[in-house]
GROMACS .gro file of C-alpha atoms in nm:
model
  371
    1MET     CA    1   0.724   1.948  -0.710
    2PRO     CA    2   0.502   2.270  -0.675
    3ASN     CA    3   0.458   2.441  -0.321
    4LEU     CA    4   0.123   2.282  -0.149
    5PRO     CA    5  -0.125   2.591  -0.010
    6GLU     CA    6  -0.084   2.712   0.295
    7LYS     CA    7  -0.410   2.563   0.433
    8ASP     CA    8  -0.248   2.215   0.334
    9GLN     CA    9   0.074   2.326   0.465
   10HIS     CA   10  -0.081   2.305   0.778
   11PRO     CA   11  -0.326   2.075   0.988
   12ARG     CA   12  -0.681   2.216   1.014
   13PRO     CA   13  -0.771   2.320   1.396
   14GLU     CA   14  -1.011   2.015   1.427
   15ILE     CA   15  -0.670   1.773   1.329
   16ALA     CA   16  -0.450   1.940   1.608
   17ASP     CA   17  -0.688   1.850   1.846
   18ILE     CA   18  -0.761   1.500   1.764
   19ARG     CA   19  -0.326   1.429   1.740
   20LYS     CA   20  -0.326   1.598   2.075
   21ALA     CA   21  -0.579   1.390   2.216
   22GLN     CA   22  -0.422   1.082   2.043
   23THR     CA   23  -0.099   1.182   2.225
   24TRP     CA   24  -0.195   1.221   2.561
   25PHE     CA   25  -0.430   0.863   2.526
   26LEU     CA   26  -0.065   0.707   2.400
   27GLY     CA   27   0.087   0.885   2.689
   28ILE     CA   28  -0.189   0.747   2.912
   29ILE     CA   29  -0.173   0.400   2.833
   30ALA     CA   30   0.205   0.430   2.847
   31PHE     CA   31   0.193   0.545   3.242
   32ALA     CA   32  -0.033   0.258   3.298
   33VAL     CA   33   0.225  -0.043   3.129
   34ILE     CA   34   0.503   0.165   3.289
   35LEU     CA   35   0.330   0.134   3.657
   36PHE     CA   36   0.190  -0.256   3.566
   37LEU     CA   37   0.564  -0.337   3.529
   38LEU     CA   38   0.695  -0.157   3.784
   39VAL     CA   39   0.484  -0.323   4.076
   40GLN     CA   40   0.469  -0.677   3.889
   41ALA     CA   41   0.867  -0.707   3.856
   42LYS     CA   42   0.920  -0.472   4.181
   43PHE     CA   43   1.166  -0.758   4.310
   44LEU     CA   44   1.343  -0.736   4.027
   45LEU     CA   45   1.329  -0.365   3.988
   46ILE     CA   46   1.428  -0.283   4.361
   47SER     CA   47   1.718  -0.493   4.377
   48LEU     CA   48   1.845  -0.346   4.021
   49ALA     CA   49   1.810   0.035   4.162
   50ILE     CA   50   1.970  -0.072   4.484
   51ALA     CA   51   2.262  -0.264   4.285
   52ILE     CA   52   2.315   0.096   4.075
   53MET     CA   53   2.328   0.309   4.348
   54LEU     CA   54   2.603   0.111   4.548
   55PHE     CA   55   2.789   0.054   4.207
   56SER     CA   56   2.795   0.440   4.196
   57LEU     CA   57   2.883   0.443   4.591
   58THR     CA   58   3.177   0.174   4.519
   59SER     CA   59   3.303   0.301   4.192
   60ASP     CA   60   3.576   0.453   4.318
   61ALA     CA   61   3.684   0.151   4.529
   62ILE     CA   62   3.807   0.001   4.187
   63ASN     CA   63   4.010   0.291   4.113
   64TYR     CA   64   4.148   0.275   4.467
   65PHE     CA   65   4.229  -0.096   4.462
   66GLN     CA   66   4.424  -0.027   4.063
   67ARG     CA   67   4.643   0.195   4.280
   68LEU     CA   68   4.792  -0.036   4.502
   69ARG     CA   69   5.137  -0.175   4.406
   70ILE     CA   70   5.220  -0.533   4.532
   71GLY     CA   71   5.630  -0.479   4.459
   72SER     CA   72   5.664  -0.340   4.123
   73ALA     CA   73   5.288  -0.489   4.020
   74ARG     CA   74   4.988  -0.304   3.994
   75VAL     CA   75   4.644  -0.472   4.053
   76SER     CA   76   4.428  -0.502   3.732
   77ILE     CA   77   4.107  -0.407   3.722
   78TRP     CA   78   3.969  -0.722   3.675
   79ILE     CA   79   4.141  -0.821   4.044
   80ALA     CA   80   4.021  -0.478   4.151
   81SER     CA   81   3.647  -0.558   4.030
   82ILE     CA   82   3.652  -0.896   4.211
   83LEU     CA   83   3.793  -0.675   4.522
   84ALA     CA   84   3.493  -0.471   4.502
   85VAL     CA   85   3.213  -0.698   4.458
   86MET     CA   86   3.391  -0.919   4.751
   87LEU     CA   87   3.357  -0.652   4.966
   88ILE     CA   88   3.023  -0.508   4.856
   89ALA     CA   89   2.882  -0.898   4.936
   90THR     CA   90   3.040  -0.873   5.245
   91ILE     CA   91   2.873  -0.560   5.376
   92LEU     CA   92   2.544  -0.657   5.235
   93ILE     CA   93   2.541  -0.984   5.356
   94SER     CA   94   2.654  -0.882   5.690
   95ALA     CA   95   2.374  -0.598   5.746
   96SER     CA   96   2.113  -0.843   5.608
   97LEU     CA   97   2.201  -1.128   5.921
   98ILE     CA   98   2.216  -0.788   6.156
   99ILE     CA   99   1.849  -0.711   6.006
  100ILE     CA  100   1.715  -1.035   6.038
  101ALA     CA  101   1.907  -1.054   6.394
  102GLN     CA  102   1.731  -0.747   6.484
  103ALA     CA  103   1.382  -0.825   6.322
  104ASN     CA  104   1.303  -1.112   6.524
  105THR     CA  105   1.394  -0.963   6.828
  106VAL     CA  106   1.138  -0.724   6.766
  107VAL     CA  107   0.866  -0.963   6.668
  108VAL     CA  108   0.955  -1.189   7.010
  109THR     CA  109   0.938  -0.887   7.229
  110THR     CA  110   0.649  -0.711   7.050
  111LEU     CA  111   0.427  -1.001   7.099
  112GLN     CA  112   0.505  -1.027   7.436
  113TYR     CA  113   0.425  -0.641   7.455
  114THR     CA  114   0.096  -0.648   7.275
  115GLY     CA  115  -0.160  -0.638   7.560
  116PRO     CA  116   0.050  -0.371   7.765
  117VAL     CA  117   0.069  -0.160   7.430
  118GLN     CA  118  -0.329  -0.173   7.374
  119GLN     CA  119  -0.380  -0.063   7.710
  120THR     CA  120  -0.141   0.183   7.723
  121VAL     CA  121  -0.243   0.353   7.383
  122ALA     CA  122  -0.655   0.322   7.505
  123ASP     CA  123  -0.453   0.516   7.862
  124LEU     CA  124  -0.306   0.805   7.640
  125VAL     CA  125  -0.683   0.913   7.510
  126GLY     CA  126  -0.819   0.827   7.863
  127TRP     CA  127  -0.868   1.218   7.868
  128MET     CA  128  -1.117   1.237   7.614
  129GLY     CA  129  -1.373   1.004   7.835
  130GLU     CA  130  -1.434   0.642   7.928
  131ASP     CA  131  -1.661   0.545   7.609
  132VAL     CA  132  -1.377   0.664   7.382
  133GLU     CA  133  -1.116   0.492   7.578
  134THR     CA  134  -1.315   0.170   7.578
  135ALA     CA  135  -1.380   0.221   7.219
  136VAL     CA  136  -1.006   0.270   7.076
  137LEU     CA  137  -0.907  -0.034   7.339
  138ASP     CA  138  -1.186  -0.235   7.174
  139TRP     CA  139  -1.057  -0.147   6.869
  140MET     CA  140  -0.687  -0.249   6.927
  141GLN     CA  141  -0.749  -0.549   7.024
  142SER     CA  142  -0.950  -0.649   6.738
  143ILE     CA  143  -0.614  -0.636   6.575
  144GLN     CA  144  -0.459  -0.953   6.551
  145PHE     CA  145  -0.082  -0.844   6.548
  146GLY     CA  146   0.036  -1.197   6.570
  147PRO     CA  147  -0.028  -1.301   6.245
  148TYR     CA  148   0.095  -0.994   6.065
  149LEU     CA  149   0.448  -0.977   6.268
  150SER     CA  150   0.485  -1.333   6.185
  151SER     CA  151   0.467  -1.277   5.832
  152LEU     CA  152   0.681  -0.954   5.849
  153ALA     CA  153   0.934  -1.175   6.043
  154GLY     CA  154   0.922  -1.413   5.727
  155GLN     CA  155   0.943  -1.127   5.475
  156ALA     CA  156   1.268  -1.027   5.649
  157GLY     CA  157   1.425  -1.352   5.515
  158ASN     CA  158   1.383  -1.202   5.153
  159ILE     CA  159   1.659  -0.965   5.230
  160VAL     CA  160   1.927  -1.249   5.183
  161SER     CA  161   1.821  -1.353   4.837
  162GLY     CA  162   1.772  -0.964   4.792
  163ALA     CA  163   2.185  -0.931   4.874
  164VAL     CA  164   2.246  -1.206   4.692
  165LEU     CA  165   2.109  -1.061   4.381
  166VAL     CA  166   2.178  -0.702   4.414
  167THR     CA  167   2.550  -0.855   4.441
  168LEU     CA  168   2.555  -1.031   4.098
  169PHE     CA  169   2.390  -0.699   3.969
  170VAL     CA  170   2.645  -0.532   4.064
  171GLY     CA  171   2.953  -0.763   3.977
  172PHE     CA  172   2.830  -0.718   3.601
  173MET     CA  173   2.804  -0.338   3.619
  174PHE     CA  174   3.199  -0.349   3.698
  175LEU     CA  175   3.238  -0.537   3.430
  176GLU     CA  176   3.023  -0.334   3.196
  177ARG     CA  177   3.209  -0.022   3.287
  178LEU     CA  178   3.477  -0.135   3.079
  179TRP     CA  179   3.283  -0.099   2.757
  180PHE     CA  180   3.013   0.178   2.911
  181SER     CA  181   3.198   0.460   2.732
  182THR     CA  182   3.253   0.314   2.391
  183LYS     CA  183   2.869   0.184   2.394
  184LEU     CA  184   2.772   0.550   2.465
  185VAL     CA  185   2.917   0.678   2.184
  186SER     CA  186   2.713   0.455   1.945
  187LEU     CA  187   2.395   0.505   2.168
  188MET     CA  188   2.388   0.867   2.112
  189GLY     CA  189   2.558   0.871   1.774
  190ASP     CA  190   2.821   1.160   1.814
  191GLU     CA  191   3.114   1.198   2.078
  192HIS     CA  192   2.963   1.545   2.192
  193SER     CA  193   2.624   1.388   2.296
  194ALA     CA  194   2.787   1.093   2.462
  195ARG     CA  195   3.013   1.352   2.679
  196GLN     CA  196   2.680   1.515   2.746
  197ALA     CA  197   2.530   1.249   2.848
  198GLU     CA  198   2.819   1.092   3.037
  199ARG     CA  199   2.821   1.460   3.241
  200ILE     CA  200   2.486   1.427   3.330
  201ILE     CA  201   2.543   1.069   3.487
  202SER     CA  202   2.824   1.181   3.658
  203SER     CA  203   2.637   1.481   3.791
  204ILE     CA  204   2.374   1.215   3.903
  205ILE     CA  205   2.603   0.988   4.068
  206HIS     CA  206   2.788   1.309   4.276
  207ARG     CA  207   2.489   1.413   4.395
  208VAL     CA  208   2.343   1.096   4.482
  209ASN     CA  209   2.636   0.947   4.659
  210ARG     CA  210   2.706   1.303   4.881
  211TYR     CA  211   2.307   1.270   4.939
  212LEU     CA  212   2.339   0.880   5.067
  213VAL     CA  213   2.703   0.943   5.272
  214VAL     CA  214   2.510   1.254   5.445
  215LYS     CA  215   2.219   1.041   5.506
  216LEU     CA  216   2.450   0.728   5.663
  217VAL     CA  217   2.665   1.001   5.881
  218ILE     CA  218   2.353   1.154   6.019
  219SER     CA  219   2.131   0.835   6.034
  220THR     CA  220   2.449   0.647   6.277
  221VAL     CA  221   2.500   0.970   6.475
  222THR     CA  222   2.137   0.952   6.505
  223GLY     CA  223   2.041   0.561   6.588
  224ALA     CA  224   2.439   0.554   6.820
  225LEU     CA  225   2.243   0.867   7.040
  226VAL     CA  226   1.893   0.663   7.082
  227TYR     CA  227   2.090   0.392   7.209
  228ALA     CA  228   2.248   0.609   7.441
  229VAL     CA  229   1.915   0.733   7.556
  230MET     CA  230   1.786   0.387   7.580
  231THR     CA  231   2.102   0.260   7.765
  232ALA     CA  232   2.086   0.529   7.994
  233PHE     CA  233   1.699   0.457   8.093
  234SER     CA  234   1.765   0.071   8.159
  235LEU     CA  235   1.522   0.004   7.853
  236ASP     CA  236   1.489  -0.306   7.637
  237LEU     CA  237   1.514  -0.288   7.309
  238ALA     CA  238   1.798  -0.043   7.286
  239MET     CA  239   1.961  -0.178   6.973
  240PRO     CA  240   1.625  -0.237   6.798
  241MET     CA  241   1.533   0.073   6.862
  242ALA     CA  242   1.852   0.234   6.740
  243VAL     CA  243   1.879   0.011   6.414
  244LEU     CA  244   1.499   0.114   6.349
  245THR     CA  245   1.602   0.500   6.391
  246PHE     CA  246   1.864   0.446   6.168
  247VAL     CA  247   1.675   0.301   5.919
  248LEU     CA  248   1.386   0.528   5.885
  249ASN     CA  249   1.611   0.812   5.915
  250PHE     CA  250   1.688   0.718   5.522
  251ILE     CA  251   1.308   0.840   5.441
  252PRO     CA  252   1.299   1.213   5.476
  253ASN     CA  253   1.046   1.405   5.670
  254ILE     CA  254   0.826   1.115   5.796
  255GLY     CA  255   1.127   0.893   5.859
  256SER     CA  256   1.257   1.091   6.166
  257ILE     CA  257   0.879   1.161   6.341
  258VAL     CA  258   0.770   0.818   6.299
  259ALA     CA  259   1.129   0.687   6.406
  260THR     CA  260   1.071   0.912   6.735
  261VAL     CA  261   0.693   0.847   6.806
  262ILE     CA  262   0.799   0.463   6.807
  263VAL     CA  263   1.066   0.488   7.072
  264ALA     CA  264   0.901   0.717   7.300
  265LEU     CA  265   0.584   0.478   7.278
  266VAL     CA  266   0.795   0.182   7.329
  267SER     CA  267   0.963   0.372   7.630
  268TYR     CA  268   0.614   0.470   7.767
  269VAL     CA  269   0.526   0.072   7.753
  270GLN     CA  270   0.799  -0.056   7.912
  271THR     CA  271   0.794   0.169   8.196
  272GLY     CA  272   0.456   0.239   8.271
  273ASP     CA  273   0.527   0.642   8.378
  274ALA     CA  274   0.431   0.898   8.131
  275PHE     CA  275   0.632   1.137   8.270
  276THR     CA  276   0.929   0.925   8.185
  277GLY     CA  277   0.805   0.883   7.823
  278VAL     CA  278   0.734   1.236   7.802
  279ILE     CA  279   1.096   1.318   7.887
  280ILE     CA  280   1.232   1.060   7.655
  281LEU     CA  281   1.020   1.177   7.384
  282SER     CA  282   1.140   1.575   7.445
  283ILE     CA  283   1.538   1.399   7.444
  284VAL     CA  284   1.481   1.207   7.095
  285THR     CA  285   1.314   1.507   6.975
  286VAL     CA  286   1.562   1.705   7.044
  287ILE     CA  287   1.835   1.483   6.886
  288GLN     CA  288   1.627   1.460   6.522
  289PHE     CA  289   1.590   1.845   6.535
  290SER     CA  290   1.930   1.932   6.580
  291VAL     CA  291   2.051   1.674   6.334
  292GLY     CA  292   1.802   1.720   6.092
  293GLN     CA  293   1.754   2.093   6.092
  294VAL     CA  294   2.184   2.200   6.149
  295LEU     CA  295   2.337   1.887   6.028
  296ASP     CA  296   2.197   1.792   5.731
  297PRO     CA  297   2.197   2.115   5.599
  298LEU     CA  298   2.539   2.197   5.673
  299LEU     CA  299   2.689   1.844   5.514
  300LEU     CA  300   2.446   1.832   5.226
  301GLY     CA  301   2.477   2.200   5.134
  302LYS     CA  302   2.289   2.261   4.807
  303THR     CA  303   2.362   1.938   4.690
  304LEU     CA  304   1.970   1.829   4.684
  305ARG     CA  305   1.747   2.160   4.527
  306LEU     CA  306   1.358   1.955   4.559
  307SER     CA  307   1.075   2.090   4.574
  308SER     CA  308   0.919   1.950   4.960
  309PHE     CA  309   0.597   1.860   4.804
  310GLY     CA  310   0.760   1.731   4.558
  311ILE     CA  311   0.944   1.480   4.763
  312ILE     CA  312   0.636   1.373   4.971
  313ALA     CA  313   0.465   1.301   4.668
  314SER     CA  314   0.768   1.136   4.512
  315LEU     CA  315   0.733   0.937   4.862
  316ALA     CA  316   0.359   0.852   4.814
  317PHE     CA  317   0.397   0.709   4.503
  318TRP     CA  318   0.681   0.500   4.552
  319ALA     CA  319   0.554   0.378   4.847
  320ALA     CA  320   0.219   0.268   4.683
  321VAL     CA  321   0.443   0.121   4.420
  322TRP     CA  322   0.720  -0.013   4.593
  323GLY     CA  323   0.630  -0.003   4.966
  324ILE     CA  324   0.873   0.043   5.217
  325VAL     CA  325   1.193   0.021   4.995
  326GLY     CA  326   1.016   0.271   4.755
  327MET     CA  327   1.026   0.525   5.021
  328PHE     CA  328   1.448   0.506   5.072
  329LEU     CA  329   1.452   0.511   4.708
  330ALA     CA  330   1.246   0.801   4.657
  331VAL     CA  331   1.462   1.060   4.658
  332PRO     CA  332   1.755   0.953   4.478
  333ILE     CA  333   1.489   0.851   4.201
  334MET     CA  334   1.379   1.227   4.222
  335VAL     CA  335   1.725   1.369   4.181
  336SER     CA  336   1.797   1.117   3.887
  337ILE     CA  337   1.449   1.262   3.725
  338MET     CA  338   1.550   1.643   3.799
  339ILE     CA  339   1.836   1.630   3.645
  340ILE     CA  340   1.802   1.447   3.356
  341CYS     CA  341   1.484   1.686   3.304
  342SER     CA  342   1.642   2.004   3.329
  343HIS     CA  343   1.869   1.945   3.019
  344ILE     CA  344   1.624   1.791   2.785
  345PRO     CA  345   1.413   2.069   2.653
  346GLN     CA  346   1.055   1.896   2.611
  347VAL     CA  347   1.041   1.781   2.967
  348ARG     CA  348   1.234   2.084   3.179
  349PRO     CA  349   0.901   2.180   3.340
  350VAL     CA  350   0.904   1.854   3.463
  351ALA     CA  351   1.250   1.971   3.660
  352VAL     CA  352   1.112   2.302   3.724
  353LEU     CA  353   0.783   2.128   3.924
  354LEU     CA  354   1.048   1.923   4.079
  355SER     CA  355   1.301   2.204   4.193
  356ARG     CA  356   1.250   2.397   4.494
  357GLU     CA  357   1.269   2.766   4.387
  358GLY     CA  358   1.132   2.648   4.056
  359LEU     CA  359   1.515   2.698   3.907
  360PRO     CA  360   1.628   2.383   3.828
  361ASP     CA  361   2.036   2.360   3.872
  362LEU     CA  362   2.157   2.332   3.474
  363GLU     CA  363   2.557   2.316   3.615
  364LEU     CA  364   2.652   1.997   3.585
  365ASP     CA  365   2.908   1.837   3.878
  366GLY     CA  366   3.253   1.812   3.694
  367ASP     CA  367   3.148   1.993   3.390
  368PRO     CA  368   3.470   2.181   3.250
  369ASP     CA  369   3.231   2.514   3.163
  370ARG     CA  370   3.151   2.571   3.527
  371ASP     CA  371   3.263   2.911   3.647
   0.00000   0.00000   0.00000
């Protein structure tokens, strides 16, 4: 077959531009469809995302149960999987009941303090003039906190159903792990690509697990210190504020700020003393700063090398898509995307944008080729 002329081998500039426009157009459509599915199936997808994180956190539990011996007999992988799932179910349901109980306490108490809170917020801007104080008070009184808080308490009941769904997902994942390597080889087409994909997945699991464990420790310490401070000042809502601090500290950058402001405002409303409120605000700020700026980097090290702007953008995006829960999942999702994109040449610019120094780490945790 004769060679085609050079002008026929290469498309004309007009055709190339049309193809690029088509590619961008199809990309925009695909993004819109994915975004639509993320919003419409958010309860299912959120449960699946949480199940994946819990599976990665507790996958070592199966190995631990398998090493147990009952006399000369060893625990089979099926029994180990059942024990691990039962452990996860117990933890999830217990945590759900604690959150629901504290949410109800917060709702009932907040309804009692609605009037004082509105007056307190207006007093805080009193230095700007009586007109400003009156305007702020009128605006606060126009907000209907009762129906909003009641609906919020009703939505807390969805936590239990979500916990059950997450437990089911994790149980099936434990069963599927038996054939995961075989399926991965068939999916990738050869063993080398399958091993590379498995190393990428292991690296994601390792880094996300370390992030979650460190955040769990830091949030627990911070919540316990907040509980101790409020108890020392004989304030109500010490336990709910500790739980709220624990939960919000999982949201990077802004979670600790929001928790500190809420604790200080609650303390000021209860005492009615600006000096006491400032003292508590100062103490909680020092606690958050010390834990966040000293303990957090010490434990995390270079596990996360994410751009600060990227974290904020990820928080904003997932908050718009999945609400508050999306903010908790933003960092693990961002870590996963950065690691995956850093090993795919076509989308490596995405990893560069998400990384802190513009140099995404190409080394994989547990990679035998690492120095």
